[in-house]
XYZ file of C-alpha atoms in Angstrom:
584
model
C 0.000 0.000 0.000
C 1.164 3.542 -0.740
C 2.848 5.301 2.157
C 0.816 8.403 3.019
C 2.549 9.488 6.205
C 4.127 12.539 4.605
C 2.487 15.936 4.860
C -0.162 16.678 2.301
C 1.490 19.590 0.492
C 1.018 19.049 -3.249
C -1.038 22.033 -4.445
C -1.590 20.522 -7.887
C -3.000 17.342 -6.328
C -5.252 19.331 -4.000
C -6.559 21.359 -6.919
C -7.255 18.234 -8.973
C -9.188 16.616 -6.116
C -11.103 19.854 -5.468
C -12.131 19.971 -9.135
C -13.466 16.412 -8.943
C -15.438 17.214 -5.775
C -16.884 20.300 -7.458
C -17.763 18.213 -10.507
C -19.862 15.889 -8.332
C -21.813 18.806 -6.864
C -22.294 20.568 -10.191
C -22.896 17.669 -12.578
C -24.517 14.924 -10.488
C -26.809 17.053 -8.356
C -25.456 16.955 -4.811
C -24.849 19.923 -2.553
C -21.856 18.441 -0.715
C -18.940 16.288 -1.921
C -15.883 15.363 0.167
C -12.672 13.663 -0.950
C -10.509 12.194 1.817
C -7.193 10.339 1.858
C -5.883 7.725 4.271
C -2.983 8.826 6.448
C -1.662 6.236 8.876
C -4.832 4.805 10.466
C -7.021 7.827 9.842
C -8.938 9.469 7.047
C -8.343 13.174 6.358
C -10.655 15.353 4.244
C -8.578 17.216 1.640
C -11.274 18.552 -0.729
C -14.778 19.745 0.152
C -17.176 21.220 -2.421
C -20.620 22.717 -1.989
C -21.852 23.800 1.427
C -19.589 26.343 3.107
C -20.635 25.162 6.564
C -19.680 21.611 5.583
C -16.302 22.830 4.331
C -15.575 24.712 7.542
C -16.435 21.645 9.602
C -14.804 18.976 7.462
C -11.707 20.332 5.682
C -8.662 18.619 7.228
C -10.994 16.764 9.645
C -9.560 13.415 10.777
C -11.679 10.267 11.167
C -10.287 6.966 12.518
C -10.383 4.194 9.930
C -12.130 1.912 12.409
C -15.129 4.258 12.244
C -15.135 3.982 8.440
C -14.941 0.177 8.596
C -17.865 0.116 11.041
C -19.973 2.179 8.652
C -19.033 0.048 5.643
C -19.909 -3.109 7.550
C -23.598 -2.110 7.718
C -23.810 -0.492 4.269
C -25.820 -1.603 1.245
C -23.644 -2.471 -1.761
C -24.230 -0.038 -4.662
C -21.203 -1.030 -6.738
C -18.350 1.355 -5.999
C -20.630 3.220 -3.620
C -21.853 2.000 -0.246
C -25.107 3.360 1.182
C -25.955 3.431 4.882
C -29.583 4.483 5.487
C -30.172 6.719 8.484
C -31.770 3.953 10.537
C -28.501 1.968 10.339
C -26.153 4.898 10.890
C -23.760 4.381 13.834
C -24.732 6.259 16.979
C -21.572 8.427 16.927
C -21.936 9.583 13.298
C -22.361 13.214 14.328
C -19.098 13.064 16.329
C -16.987 12.363 13.228
C -18.917 13.901 10.353
C -21.149 16.765 9.352
C -24.894 16.369 9.758
C -26.946 18.842 7.692
C -29.915 20.712 9.081
C -32.460 18.930 6.895
C -36.205 18.576 6.980
C -36.938 15.526 4.760
C -40.165 15.246 2.781
C -42.752 12.496 3.231
C -41.460 10.759 0.092
C -40.369 7.192 1.014
C -37.183 7.801 -1.010
C -36.505 11.150 0.633
C -32.910 11.809 1.673
C -32.473 11.753 5.458
C -30.036 13.863 7.463
C -28.109 10.778 8.656
C -28.061 8.981 5.289
C -24.495 8.079 4.303
C -23.286 7.544 0.709
C -19.556 6.853 0.267
C -17.236 5.265 -2.279
C -14.072 3.619 -0.894
C -11.097 4.387 -3.168
C -8.639 1.503 -3.380
C -5.150 0.874 -4.679
C -4.084 -2.063 -6.836
C -3.858 -4.338 -3.786
C -7.408 -3.506 -2.690
C -6.407 -1.372 0.284
C -8.522 1.715 0.960
C -6.506 4.846 0.172
C -9.316 7.374 0.219
C -13.030 8.014 0.336
C -15.504 9.950 -1.797
C -18.474 11.025 0.326
C -21.546 12.872 -0.954
C -24.533 14.381 0.804
C -27.686 16.456 0.255
C -29.059 15.605 -3.211
C -30.502 18.686 -4.857
C -33.806 16.944 -5.560
C -34.067 15.767 -1.948
C -34.249 12.090 -2.936
C -31.918 9.147 -2.686
C -30.097 8.621 -6.007
C -31.870 6.773 -8.800
C -30.164 4.392 -11.232
C -29.110 7.166 -13.641
C -27.469 9.167 -10.861
C -25.755 6.030 -9.558
C -24.295 5.352 -13.005
C -22.887 8.881 -13.189
C -21.597 8.648 -9.622
C -19.752 5.438 -10.518
C -17.785 7.354 -13.148
C -16.844 10.109 -10.719
C -15.789 7.507 -8.150
C -13.476 5.877 -10.707
C -12.052 9.291 -11.613
C -11.602 10.176 -7.946
C -9.822 6.876 -7.312
C -7.361 7.507 -10.131
C -6.782 11.069 -8.962
C -6.171 10.018 -5.352
C -3.761 7.273 -6.421
C -1.856 9.718 -8.629
C -1.856 12.266 -5.817
C -0.568 9.746 -3.292
C 2.104 8.491 -5.666
C 3.255 12.053 -6.190
C 3.202 12.595 -2.450
C 5.324 9.502 -1.915
C 7.678 10.736 -4.630
C 8.035 14.073 -2.827
C 8.944 12.295 0.395
C 11.578 10.250 -1.428
C 13.022 13.476 -2.844
C 13.546 14.819 0.656
C 15.362 11.694 1.843
C 17.426 10.861 -1.260
C 20.993 11.693 -2.161
C 21.861 14.730 -4.259
C 21.493 12.966 -7.614
C 18.266 11.249 -6.582
C 16.872 14.515 -5.175
C 17.317 16.233 -8.517
C 15.566 13.360 -10.315
C 12.683 13.173 -7.888
C 12.358 16.929 -7.619
C 12.056 17.371 -11.366
C 9.042 19.515 -12.237
C 6.182 17.704 -13.953
C 5.558 20.970 -15.751
C 8.651 20.417 -17.863
C 8.463 18.852 -21.284
C 9.824 15.301 -21.225
C 12.895 16.397 -23.211
C 13.656 19.181 -20.713
C 12.961 16.866 -17.782
C 15.423 14.265 -19.038
C 18.057 16.867 -19.857
C 17.789 18.216 -16.314
C 17.903 14.788 -14.660
C 20.454 13.241 -16.994
C 23.189 15.677 -16.055
C 22.565 15.056 -12.346
C 22.634 11.283 -12.848
C 25.849 11.445 -14.859
C 27.517 13.511 -12.169
C 26.007 11.575 -9.238
C 27.032 8.178 -10.616
C 30.402 9.436 -11.851
C 29.505 8.190 -15.315
C 31.289 9.098 -18.510
C 27.961 9.756 -20.187
C 24.291 8.807 -20.206
C 21.215 8.686 -22.395
C 17.577 7.762 -22.044
C 15.438 5.961 -24.578
C 11.694 6.598 -24.140
C 8.710 4.559 -25.236
C 5.351 5.910 -26.295
C 2.182 5.416 -24.251
C 1.625 2.049 -25.915
C 5.008 0.899 -24.581
C 6.694 0.951 -27.972
C 9.954 2.663 -28.757
C 9.596 6.157 -30.167
C 13.213 6.047 -31.284
C 13.728 9.117 -29.065
C 17.166 9.195 -27.432
C 17.901 11.919 -24.879
C 21.551 12.620 -24.075
C 22.538 14.478 -20.920
C 25.518 15.981 -22.757
C 23.394 17.221 -25.637
C 25.231 14.922 -28.029
C 23.506 13.132 -30.877
C 23.109 9.483 -29.994
C 22.796 7.043 -32.863
C 21.910 3.407 -32.287
C 21.635 0.750 -34.977
C 18.061 -0.432 -35.547
C 18.937 -3.821 -34.117
C 20.132 -2.275 -30.835
C 17.017 -0.075 -30.567
C 14.782 -3.140 -30.846
C 16.983 -5.085 -28.422
C 16.921 -2.242 -25.906
C 13.131 -2.030 -26.115
C 12.632 -5.763 -25.609
C 15.240 -5.958 -22.839
C 13.779 -2.988 -20.972
C 10.322 -4.587 -20.816
C 11.761 -7.913 -19.702
C 14.017 -6.357 -17.054
C 11.224 -4.132 -15.719
C 9.046 -7.197 -15.231
C 11.955 -8.844 -13.359
C 12.904 -5.585 -11.574
C 16.529 -5.926 -12.598
C 19.239 -3.765 -14.135
C 22.152 -5.130 -16.202
C 25.884 -4.330 -16.252
C 27.565 -4.863 -19.638
C 31.340 -5.033 -20.231
C 33.258 -4.642 -23.460
C 35.393 -7.648 -22.495
C 33.040 -9.786 -20.390
C 34.171 -12.747 -18.372
C 30.640 -14.145 -18.637
C 27.602 -13.374 -20.800
C 25.178 -13.037 -17.875
C 21.596 -12.549 -19.064
C 22.575 -11.821 -22.679
C 23.115 -14.267 -25.511
C 26.310 -14.433 -27.547
C 24.422 -12.994 -30.534
C 23.307 -9.994 -28.473
C 26.845 -9.391 -27.201
C 28.129 -9.583 -30.761
C 25.830 -6.660 -31.576
C 26.634 -4.606 -28.488
C 30.446 -4.956 -28.353
C 31.231 -3.158 -31.672
C 28.960 -0.298 -30.603
C 30.716 0.027 -27.235
C 34.091 0.033 -28.974
C 32.923 2.696 -31.446
C 31.868 5.102 -28.668
C 34.862 4.245 -26.423
C 32.890 2.722 -23.551
C 34.221 -0.087 -21.329
C 31.275 -0.490 -18.979
C 27.582 0.097 -19.594
C 24.787 0.062 -16.991
C 21.355 -0.626 -18.547
C 18.385 0.356 -16.350
C 14.670 -0.054 -17.188
C 12.436 2.928 -16.372
C 8.826 2.630 -15.340
C 6.072 3.004 -12.794
C 3.815 0.244 -11.587
C 3.608 -2.357 -14.343
C 4.368 0.147 -17.094
C 7.824 0.363 -18.644
C 8.361 3.801 -20.175
C 11.950 3.491 -21.398
C 15.506 2.741 -20.365
C 18.456 4.619 -18.902
C 22.013 3.881 -20.010
C 24.987 5.027 -17.897
C 28.475 4.541 -19.323
C 32.025 4.438 -17.962
C 35.032 4.863 -20.151
C 38.490 3.333 -20.082
C 40.215 3.960 -16.765
C 36.954 4.275 -14.815
C 35.881 1.538 -12.367
C 33.371 -1.133 -13.325
C 29.792 -0.796 -12.148
C 29.119 -2.420 -8.790
C 25.988 -4.315 -7.784
C 25.241 -1.547 -5.255
C 25.347 1.087 -7.993
C 23.174 -1.079 -10.217
C 20.572 -1.418 -7.418
C 20.621 2.335 -6.762
C 20.185 3.015 -10.477
C 17.207 0.648 -10.588
C 15.695 2.558 -7.665
C 16.135 5.761 -9.643
C 14.547 3.992 -12.607
C 11.309 3.992 -10.591
C 11.660 7.689 -9.784
C 12.536 8.726 -13.310
C 9.753 6.558 -14.718
C 7.220 8.277 -12.480
C 8.639 11.672 -13.428
C 8.208 10.869 -17.122
C 4.634 9.679 -16.576
C 3.857 12.749 -14.478
C 5.341 15.044 -17.130
C 3.213 13.332 -19.742
C 0.167 13.626 -17.499
C 0.814 17.323 -17.000
C 1.316 17.820 -20.726
C -1.959 15.982 -21.337
C -3.728 18.150 -18.741
C -2.169 21.255 -20.288
C -3.492 20.231 -23.693
C -6.945 19.649 -22.178
C -6.905 23.092 -20.541
C -5.879 24.657 -23.846
C -8.658 22.780 -25.642
C -11.229 23.839 -23.036
C -10.043 27.448 -23.250
C -10.327 27.324 -27.040
C -13.769 25.735 -26.706
C -14.906 28.503 -24.347
C -13.605 31.111 -26.776
C -15.353 29.332 -29.636
C -18.575 29.271 -27.625
C -18.387 33.031 -27.128
C -17.642 33.593 -30.791
C -20.472 31.279 -31.793
C -22.933 33.084 -29.523
C -21.869 36.457 -30.902
C -22.004 35.275 -34.529
C -25.381 33.574 -34.243
C -26.835 36.500 -32.304
C -25.617 38.965 -34.932
C -27.046 36.814 -37.714
C -30.416 36.642 -35.929
C -30.524 40.311 -35.040
C -30.758 41.702 -38.582
C -33.701 39.583 -39.831
C -35.439 39.975 -36.477
C -35.154 43.767 -36.755
C -36.818 43.545 -40.154
C -39.586 41.351 -38.739
C -40.279 43.804 -35.919
C -40.336 46.725 -38.356
C -42.845 45.043 -40.668
C -44.977 44.003 -37.692
C -45.167 47.644 -36.615
C -46.316 48.568 -40.124
C -48.922 45.793 -40.112
C -50.154 46.788 -36.684
C -51.185 50.184 -38.037
C -52.876 48.841 -41.185
C -56.614 49.726 -41.093
C -57.647 46.810 -43.319
C -56.627 44.185 -40.707
C -59.416 42.517 -38.762
C -59.370 42.580 -34.934
C -58.303 38.927 -34.917
C -55.407 39.711 -37.257
C -54.411 42.665 -35.073
C -54.300 40.321 -32.070
C -52.091 37.873 -33.962
C -49.754 40.642 -35.099
C -49.509 41.900 -31.508
C -48.716 38.410 -30.217
C -46.019 37.971 -32.868
C -44.614 41.377 -31.949
C -44.414 40.513 -28.271
C -42.620 37.246 -29.070
C -40.249 39.028 -31.465
C -39.400 41.688 -28.880
C -38.772 38.986 -26.285
C -36.445 37.257 -28.735
C -34.756 40.605 -29.314
C -34.088 40.900 -25.587
C -32.554 37.423 -25.557
C -30.301 38.294 -28.504
C -29.275 41.590 -26.915
C -28.395 39.741 -23.692
C -26.387 37.141 -25.607
C -24.452 39.828 -27.448
C -23.766 41.666 -24.212
C -22.713 38.430 -22.485
C -20.328 37.704 -25.352
C -18.866 41.202 -25.113
C -18.302 41.269 -21.347
C -16.940 37.720 -21.422
C -14.404 38.390 -24.166
C -10.865 38.687 -22.718
C -9.781 40.343 -25.971
C -12.121 43.276 -25.259
C -10.953 44.629 -21.869
C -12.476 47.786 -20.464
C -10.644 51.086 -20.714
C -11.065 52.490 -17.167
C -12.169 56.084 -16.776
C -13.782 58.101 -13.950
C -17.521 57.312 -13.830
C -19.865 59.569 -11.819
C -22.417 57.211 -10.325
C -25.197 59.532 -9.113
C -26.442 60.406 -12.640
C -26.314 56.758 -13.687
C -28.289 55.653 -10.619
C -30.952 58.282 -11.290
C -31.169 57.285 -14.967
C -31.597 53.634 -13.997
C -34.332 54.594 -11.546
C -36.155 56.523 -14.280
C -35.739 53.623 -16.709
C -37.487 51.203 -14.333
C -40.110 53.706 -13.202
C -42.863 52.432 -15.543
C -42.474 48.760 -14.576
C -42.243 49.752 -10.901
C -45.410 51.835 -11.195
C -47.300 49.001 -12.862
C -46.277 46.641 -10.053
C -46.976 49.260 -7.333
C -43.354 49.012 -6.176
C -41.624 52.050 -4.649
C -38.034 52.738 -5.707
C -35.968 54.771 -3.254
C -32.449 56.151 -3.782
C -29.908 56.847 -1.051
C -27.243 59.040 -2.618
C -24.637 61.060 -0.690
C -24.060 64.736 -1.409
C -20.417 64.266 -2.359
C -19.641 62.835 -5.788
C -19.285 59.056 -5.979
C -16.787 58.308 -8.770
C -15.848 54.757 -9.747
C -13.025 53.651 -12.017
C -14.491 51.776 -14.958
C -16.743 51.822 -18.001
C -19.896 53.974 -17.706
C -21.947 51.933 -20.184
C -21.199 48.626 -18.449
C -21.849 50.037 -14.966
C -25.181 51.368 -16.268
C -26.021 47.860 -17.539
C -24.954 46.331 -14.213
C -27.237 48.617 -12.169
C -30.103 48.249 -14.643
C -29.998 44.471 -14.305
C -29.919 44.610 -10.499
C -32.695 47.189 -10.127
C -34.990 45.720 -12.786
C -34.601 42.272 -11.204
C -35.438 43.683 -7.776
C -38.571 45.369 -9.136
C -39.622 42.319 -11.157
C -39.492 39.936 -8.174
C -41.061 42.344 -5.623
C -44.752 42.072 -4.700
C -47.032 45.110 -4.755
C -46.764 47.775 -2.044
C -43.125 46.977 -1.210
C -39.968 49.058 -1.489
C -36.760 48.616 -3.471
C -33.802 50.741 -2.418
C -30.560 51.519 -4.225
C -27.771 53.153 -2.215
C -24.220 54.305 -2.933
C -21.424 55.046 -0.493
C -17.638 54.987 -0.331
C -15.656 52.507 1.763
C -11.928 53.261 1.630
C -10.685 52.648 -1.913
C -14.008 51.163 -3.036
C -17.440 52.402 -4.065
C -20.209 50.232 -2.594
C -23.571 49.931 -4.374
C -26.358 48.128 -2.512
C -29.692 47.044 -3.994
C -32.283 45.830 -1.450
C -35.766 44.501 -2.045
C -38.591 42.942 -0.053
C -39.342 40.382 -2.715
C -39.685 36.608 -2.926
C -36.089 35.921 -1.877
C -33.615 33.322 -3.122
C -32.977 29.888 -1.608
C -29.493 28.947 -0.397
C -29.282 26.301 -3.129
C -30.124 28.808 -5.865
C -27.640 31.333 -4.491
C -24.803 28.919 -5.304
C -25.667 29.057 -9.025
C -27.170 32.519 -9.177
C -24.478 34.044 -11.384
C -24.311 31.042 -13.755
C -25.302 31.622 -17.363
C -28.897 30.608 -18.209
C -29.634 29.593 -14.609
C -33.304 29.850 -13.677
C -34.549 29.107 -10.184
C -36.733 26.079 -9.532
C -38.974 28.302 -7.382
C -42.356 28.550 -9.197
C -42.760 32.167 -8.032
C -39.489 33.066 -9.750
C -40.256 31.051 -12.880
C -43.564 32.875 -13.227
C -41.565 35.958 -14.232
C -40.114 36.064 -17.776
C -36.350 36.081 -18.111
C -33.371 34.677 -19.982
C -31.249 33.655 -17.004
C -28.473 35.937 -18.279
C -28.958 39.190 -16.349
C -27.036 38.268 -13.210
C -24.408 36.365 -15.207
C -23.801 39.552 -17.193
C -23.696 41.581 -13.968
C -21.125 39.212 -12.464
C -18.926 39.376 -15.560
C -19.060 43.171 -15.591
C -18.019 43.275 -11.930
C -15.188 40.825 -12.621
C -13.961 42.962 -15.551
C -13.883 45.934 -13.174
C -11.845 43.965 -10.602
C -14.697 44.314 -8.117
C -16.943 41.903 -6.246
C -20.637 41.085 -6.076
C -22.356 39.240 -3.231
C -25.925 38.382 -2.325
C -27.661 37.742 0.976
C -31.182 36.442 0.778
C -33.792 34.235 2.362
C -36.946 32.855 0.808
C -39.863 35.166 1.505
C -37.698 37.868 3.070
C -36.169 39.691 0.125
C -32.638 39.966 -1.212
C -29.676 42.307 -0.912
C -27.061 42.556 -3.672
C -23.815 44.324 -2.788
C -21.373 45.440 -5.474
C -17.909 46.803 -4.723
C -16.047 48.674 -7.459
C -12.651 50.409 -7.386
C -13.006 54.113 -6.653
C -11.410 56.544 -9.066
C -8.285 58.261 -7.812
């Protein structure tokens, strides 16, 4: 089993595990996901996604493994996941975990506060190395078969991530304890390209082993030779095709046996090689002036990724069995480093692809919206002409009006999409300038006056006498405040008040929009600024909207290097607070 006694200090591993936990909450429909790793005889939570109260209680929390084994002993088998219904939960569950404040429904499949759903994460030997725990399904019900299938995939991903993280952690511990040459190998950054990684490590190995030279032959991900030879001295290494094939075959065989091989130009015995193989190797060693050659397979787990060759020239001592064993040990380290570098390169490519995809999405939205806008403008114009035609019957007038309302609604959606594309485009940054906020606030109030009057909602402004000047883009700040105030009016019942205030707090201008409306649930607040998000609350869904207004507001605030927060409770209104940099 992997040794996990070292301190958990790998930021890249923590980030990877946090992303998986967040994926469970966002994609599978749970409000809490926890990833834990085994350290000694305890389980420590290293990634918590979802509920902030759960994170505060659980992050770095330690649970004895005997408690976990007790829970698993009474669990129902759901494949990778184990489910413990509340009636079977151990009596001391609350002492070691986090119990949500939950009022379950009368549904027989309703999720209970003490329900436990966990996936043990195991290494190749079957030992538990971590745990994926999830809680609080968004729909309030125990998972159905579709959710279980999706959860199985996340559990498999979490298991791989934890194993990789623990292997990297073990590698870091070995770095600290190794000799100078081994430290350099094990401390090699996974962010390096494989060529750079091997160039960095090869020089240290050559110096540490007092070798005349060294090179590394790497295999591709299928375990086949790429023909790539990496020399620590930067020299061009040429091997005959027969030797390349022999090296590939020998490396796989020796990795399976966990052995390295010492070759001599004038051997007293053939050892593991045949006479035919020596007849191929000896002329090559003579050509490059090498008396002794140490051949080391490189790999991790059952995977051989290449071979390391260390040479000694005439006058240097022969390789000892102790040096051969130490080189084989480094073969494990260097093999892991190569795999990690490849993993990082793969992750880097994925990030680049996702970034390009996000950019493409923005471009697609902008292009499609532009293409729709022109014909839609023509439609609206002709509808206005038709609406005034005296020869139309009342029924036709009604149809034209209905089409006009739908067209104008579609226009609003297109305008929002275009604005979202603009404020989300990193290639179109704002050009900051002093923005006087009082006039903008008053204009926004006047703009929403008609809708507020129709809904019998009072709009009050709280503006100081001194000028409030933010640093930013006036048009975008106007859009930001319009979205906040129009939302507040739209979701406020009759005979209530919406207030918009501005004040300065140090180097920031603070804008606060308060209403006495329907409020926002804690679950909805987590996704409130997500594009196209619409609340499940029927009162909120009764109001028309695109689900883009608050996403646009959040992007505008982000572009201005500010912040936006919301405090709300169902039935008790909402307060949105925006902080923007004040102009000098």
